């Protein structure tokens, strides 16, 4: 198993900063919540147990929520590990998002630990403060049951964090150009890579010490084919580079209305917030991702093209190969 945290680079901040922060960068600027609200800040973010740098976005509440501007923000951010007493001061980073909007993302370099409780405080110069507390979920392990030559792969999660969010299987697939393009002499189309995510949230079965998912490669292949169709790619010549089983292990407060971080719901004051004397959400969690490649027998039975002679070509042509090996290396 390989586990990956959402350790977000600053150039990725508009895209990631967790599902909770996604809505902030593109929220509806036409919604006017309470004017004259006396709570000082809106806070969006979470502590990531798989990251070495923590980040949170902070809004100063003035006449409207969800509005930010260039220049210093009147806020001092501090976090405290309530289990050990360790504290950290956070530094303001002004970010320009892809839509030219401005955001203030505070960051601090430290690692959070499983099952420990933390408090975040955002204080204004006049002493007004917003804050939140969160407990980091326990660690989990993931096992893929290697039942060779089967198109259904059991994924077992050992451990029970309060919430499993955005459970999905991601198929990193690629089109294969035909070995003998028709008519003869025509240009061979390039191989095109497309990652297709199939949601698995809600498909879990409880076990004595965790959860079990049945990953159905054959049913999911139909989803992959449909996505290739929608992207004007052939559905008949698809090879699989790798598969990722991925989810966010989250704390008990990670439960937005209708199980969705919908900006039209979350912008409304009081709809969903664990921030004391403020708005927004501050949580705890970490992303887990397990990667593998099924056997060639399974891939062929499911419908993928595999290594060997190219599709549509005679079996006895040794020059006929799939795309070169670099296309299938783990780092690409």
PDB file of C-alpha atoms in Angstrom, residues 40-178:
ATOM      1  CA  UNK A  40     -14.748  38.371  12.823  1.00  0.00           C
ATOM      2  CA  UNK A  41     -13.695  35.540  10.465  1.00  0.00           C
ATOM      3  CA  UNK A  42     -14.697  32.784   8.083  1.00  0.00           C
ATOM      4  CA  UNK A  43     -12.286  29.818   8.160  1.00  0.00           C
ATOM      5  CA  UNK A  44     -11.935  27.051   5.549  1.00  0.00           C
ATOM      6  CA  UNK A  45      -9.468  24.178   5.645  1.00  0.00           C
ATOM      7  CA  UNK A  46      -8.319  21.098   7.472  1.00  0.00           C
ATOM      8  CA  UNK A  47      -5.299  19.598   9.209  1.00  0.00           C
ATOM      9  CA  UNK A  48      -3.720  16.950   7.002  1.00  0.00           C
ATOM     10  CA  UNK A  49      -2.009  14.073   8.814  1.00  0.00           C
ATOM     11  CA  UNK A  50      -0.073  13.207   5.630  1.00  0.00           C
ATOM     12  CA  UNK A  51       1.331  16.695   5.007  1.00  0.00           C
ATOM     13  CA  UNK A  52       4.336  18.460   6.476  1.00  0.00           C
ATOM     14  CA  UNK A  53       2.813  21.916   5.876  1.00  0.00           C
ATOM     15  CA  UNK A  54      -0.684  22.830   7.071  1.00  0.00           C
ATOM     16  CA  UNK A  55      -2.811  25.448   5.303  1.00  0.00           C
ATOM     17  CA  UNK A  56      -6.082  27.246   5.975  1.00  0.00           C
ATOM     18  CA  UNK A  57      -7.893  30.044   4.178  1.00  0.00           C
ATOM     19  CA  UNK A  58      -9.100  32.967   6.279  1.00  0.00           C
ATOM     20  CA  UNK A  59     -11.668  35.634   5.367  1.00  0.00           C
ATOM     21  CA  UNK A  60     -12.152  38.810   7.349  1.00  0.00           C
ATOM     22  CA  UNK A  61     -15.914  39.383   7.759  1.00  0.00           C
ATOM     23  CA  UNK A  62     -16.736  42.986   7.025  1.00  0.00           C
ATOM     24  CA  UNK A  63     -19.882  43.895   5.090  1.00  0.00           C
ATOM     25  CA  UNK A  64     -20.158  40.601   3.218  1.00  0.00           C
ATOM     26  CA  UNK A  65     -18.936  37.029   3.614  1.00  0.00           C
ATOM     27  CA  UNK A  66     -16.729  35.379   1.009  1.00  0.00           C
ATOM     28  CA  UNK A  67     -15.069  38.618  -0.172  1.00  0.00           C
ATOM     29  CA  UNK A  68     -11.327  39.137   0.033  1.00  0.00           C
ATOM     30  CA  UNK A  69      -8.946  41.832  -1.128  1.00  0.00           C
ATOM     31  CA  UNK A  70      -5.257  42.475  -1.658  1.00  0.00           C
ATOM     32  CA  UNK A  71      -3.090  43.698   1.179  1.00  0.00           C
ATOM     33  CA  UNK A  72      -2.537  42.588   4.769  1.00  0.00           C
ATOM     34  CA  UNK A  73      -5.414  40.972   6.623  1.00  0.00           C
ATOM     35  CA  UNK A  74      -5.956  41.882  10.278  1.00  0.00           C
ATOM     36  CA  UNK A  75      -5.546  38.345  11.586  1.00  0.00           C
ATOM     37  CA  UNK A  76      -3.085  36.369  13.689  1.00  0.00           C
ATOM     38  CA  UNK A  77      -3.414  32.587  13.365  1.00  0.00           C
ATOM     39  CA  UNK A  78      -2.199  30.129  15.992  1.00  0.00           C
ATOM     40  CA  UNK A  79      -2.729  26.408  16.490  1.00  0.00           C
ATOM     41  CA  UNK A  80      -2.346  24.377  19.670  1.00  0.00           C
ATOM     42  CA  UNK A  81      -1.992  20.642  20.077  1.00  0.00           C
ATOM     43  CA  UNK A  82      -4.348  20.125  22.999  1.00  0.00           C
ATOM     44  CA  UNK A  83      -2.825  16.702  23.653  1.00  0.00           C
ATOM     45  CA  UNK A  84       0.794  17.866  24.012  1.00  0.00           C
ATOM     46  CA  UNK A  85       0.513  21.656  24.423  1.00  0.00           C
ATOM     47  CA  UNK A  86       2.690  22.339  21.370  1.00  0.00           C
ATOM     48  CA  UNK A  87       1.825  25.614  19.559  1.00  0.00           C
ATOM     49  CA  UNK A  88       2.551  26.998  16.095  1.00  0.00           C
ATOM     50  CA  UNK A  89       2.230  30.486  14.582  1.00  0.00           C
ATOM     51  CA  UNK A  90       0.892  30.542  11.022  1.00  0.00           C
ATOM     52  CA  UNK A  91       2.158  32.838   8.228  1.00  0.00           C
ATOM     53  CA  UNK A  92      -0.096  34.697   5.792  1.00  0.00           C
ATOM     54  CA  UNK A  93       0.404  33.985   2.079  1.00  0.00           C
ATOM     55  CA  UNK A  94      -1.573  36.162  -0.325  1.00  0.00           C
ATOM     56  CA  UNK A  95      -2.709  34.050  -3.290  1.00  0.00           C
ATOM     57  CA  UNK A  96      -4.000  35.171  -6.700  1.00  0.00           C
ATOM     58  CA  UNK A  97      -6.379  32.521  -8.010  1.00  0.00           C
ATOM     59  CA  UNK A  98      -6.968  31.621 -11.656  1.00  0.00           C
ATOM     60  CA  UNK A  99     -10.052  33.877 -11.789  1.00  0.00           C
ATOM     61  CA  UNK A 100      -7.885  36.814 -10.552  1.00  0.00           C
ATOM     62  CA  UNK A 101      -9.542  36.793  -7.125  1.00  0.00           C
ATOM     63  CA  UNK A 102      -7.369  37.298  -4.045  1.00  0.00           C
ATOM     64  CA  UNK A 103      -7.158  34.927  -1.104  1.00  0.00           C
ATOM     65  CA  UNK A 104      -5.274  34.812   2.172  1.00  0.00           C
ATOM     66  CA  UNK A 105      -3.945  31.340   2.915  1.00  0.00           C
ATOM     67  CA  UNK A 106      -2.180  30.935   6.254  1.00  0.00           C
ATOM     68  CA  UNK A 107       0.360  28.136   6.565  1.00  0.00           C
ATOM     69  CA  UNK A 108       2.579  26.530   9.183  1.00  0.00           C
ATOM     70  CA  UNK A 109       5.250  23.858   8.846  1.00  0.00           C
ATOM     71  CA  UNK A 110       4.463  20.985  11.208  1.00  0.00           C
ATOM     72  CA  UNK A 111       3.014  17.479  11.142  1.00  0.00           C
ATOM     73  CA  UNK A 112      -0.178  16.556  12.929  1.00  0.00           C
ATOM     74  CA  UNK A 113      -0.551  13.191  14.616  1.00  0.00           C
ATOM     75  CA  UNK A 114      -3.300  10.613  14.543  1.00  0.00           C
ATOM     76  CA  UNK A 115      -5.907  10.722  17.312  1.00  0.00           C
ATOM     77  CA  UNK A 116      -4.626  13.984  18.821  1.00  0.00           C
ATOM     78  CA  UNK A 117      -6.821  17.060  19.260  1.00  0.00           C
ATOM     79  CA  UNK A 118      -5.960  20.527  17.936  1.00  0.00           C
ATOM     80  CA  UNK A 119      -7.375  24.026  18.332  1.00  0.00           C
ATOM     81  CA  UNK A 120      -7.056  26.747  15.688  1.00  0.00           C
ATOM     82  CA  UNK A 121      -7.464  30.393  16.732  1.00  0.00           C
ATOM     83  CA  UNK A 122      -7.750  33.378  14.381  1.00  0.00           C
ATOM     84  CA  UNK A 123      -7.518  36.640  16.321  1.00  0.00           C
ATOM     85  CA  UNK A 124      -8.099  40.239  15.206  1.00  0.00           C
ATOM     86  CA  UNK A 125      -6.075  43.161  16.582  1.00  0.00           C
ATOM     87  CA  UNK A 126      -9.037  44.266  18.737  1.00  0.00           C
ATOM     88  CA  UNK A 127      -9.090  40.840  20.413  1.00  0.00           C
ATOM     89  CA  UNK A 128     -12.091  39.392  18.539  1.00  0.00           C
ATOM     90  CA  UNK A 129     -11.442  35.742  17.748  1.00  0.00           C
ATOM     91  CA  UNK A 130     -12.842  32.849  15.711  1.00  0.00           C
ATOM     92  CA  UNK A 131     -11.706  29.308  16.346  1.00  0.00           C
ATOM     93  CA  UNK A 132     -12.340  25.591  15.959  1.00  0.00           C
ATOM     94  CA  UNK A 133     -11.229  22.296  17.467  1.00  0.00           C
ATOM     95  CA  UNK A 134     -10.686  19.019  15.665  1.00  0.00           C
ATOM     96  CA  UNK A 135      -9.466  15.506  16.456  1.00  0.00           C
ATOM     97  CA  UNK A 136      -7.351  13.774  13.808  1.00  0.00           C
ATOM     98  CA  UNK A 137      -8.801  10.365  12.807  1.00  0.00           C
ATOM     99  CA  UNK A 138      -6.916   7.152  13.620  1.00  0.00           C
ATOM    100  CA  UNK A 139      -4.650   5.615  11.010  1.00  0.00           C
ATOM    101  CA  UNK A 140      -5.939   2.979   8.587  1.00  0.00           C
ATOM    102  CA  UNK A 141      -4.439   0.293   6.389  1.00  0.00           C
ATOM    103  CA  UNK A 142      -5.730  -0.912   3.031  1.00  0.00           C
ATOM    104  CA  UNK A 143      -5.392  -4.430   1.663  1.00  0.00           C
ATOM    105  CA  UNK A 144      -6.290  -5.546  -1.842  1.00  0.00           C
ATOM    106  CA  UNK A 145      -7.205  -9.228  -1.815  1.00  0.00           C
ATOM    107  CA  UNK A 146      -5.180 -10.717  -4.656  1.00  0.00           C
ATOM    108  CA  UNK A 147      -7.598 -13.272  -6.035  1.00  0.00           C
ATOM    109  CA  UNK A 148      -5.854 -13.757  -9.317  1.00  0.00           C
ATOM    110  CA  UNK A 149      -7.729 -13.756 -12.591  1.00  0.00           C
ATOM    111  CA  UNK A 150     -10.892 -12.321 -11.050  1.00  0.00           C
ATOM    112  CA  UNK A 151     -12.600  -9.171 -12.305  1.00  0.00           C
ATOM    113  CA  UNK A 152     -13.864  -8.314  -8.796  1.00  0.00           C
ATOM    114  CA  UNK A 153     -11.150  -7.085  -6.427  1.00  0.00           C
ATOM    115  CA  UNK A 154     -12.000  -6.835  -2.703  1.00  0.00           C
ATOM    116  CA  UNK A 155     -10.488  -3.774  -0.992  1.00  0.00           C
ATOM    117  CA  UNK A 156     -10.323  -4.058   2.795  1.00  0.00           C
ATOM    118  CA  UNK A 157      -9.871  -1.020   5.057  1.00  0.00           C
ATOM    119  CA  UNK A 158      -8.582  -1.860   8.526  1.00  0.00           C
ATOM    120  CA  UNK A 159      -9.563   0.861  10.972  1.00  0.00           C
ATOM    121  CA  UNK A 160     -12.685   2.988  11.337  1.00  0.00           C
ATOM    122  CA  UNK A 161     -12.214   6.722  10.945  1.00  0.00           C
ATOM    123  CA  UNK A 162     -15.442   8.646  11.600  1.00  0.00           C
ATOM    124  CA  UNK A 163     -15.955   9.437   7.905  1.00  0.00           C
ATOM    125  CA  UNK A 164     -14.771   8.078   4.557  1.00  0.00           C
ATOM    126  CA  UNK A 165     -15.130  10.875   2.001  1.00  0.00           C
ATOM    127  CA  UNK A 166     -14.952  10.740  -1.810  1.00  0.00           C
ATOM    128  CA  UNK A 167     -14.188   7.025  -2.031  1.00  0.00           C
ATOM    129  CA  UNK A 168     -13.326   6.390  -5.668  1.00  0.00           C
ATOM    130  CA  UNK A 169     -11.475   4.076  -8.033  1.00  0.00           C
ATOM    131  CA  UNK A 170      -9.429   5.954 -10.626  1.00  0.00           C
ATOM    132  CA  UNK A 171      -8.608   4.180 -13.872  1.00  0.00           C
ATOM    133  CA  UNK A 172      -5.556   5.716 -15.533  1.00  0.00           C
ATOM    134  CA  UNK A 173      -6.220   4.608 -19.096  1.00  0.00           C
ATOM    135  CA  UNK A 174      -4.764   5.353 -22.499  1.00  0.00           C
ATOM    136  CA  UNK A 175      -5.914   4.952 -26.090  1.00  0.00           C
ATOM    137  CA  UNK A 176      -3.812   2.787 -28.381  1.00  0.00           C
ATOM    138  CA  UNK A 177      -3.270   3.926 -31.960  1.00  0.00           C
ATOM    139  CA  UNK A 178      -4.025   1.165 -34.498  1.00  0.00           C
TER     140      UNK A 178
END
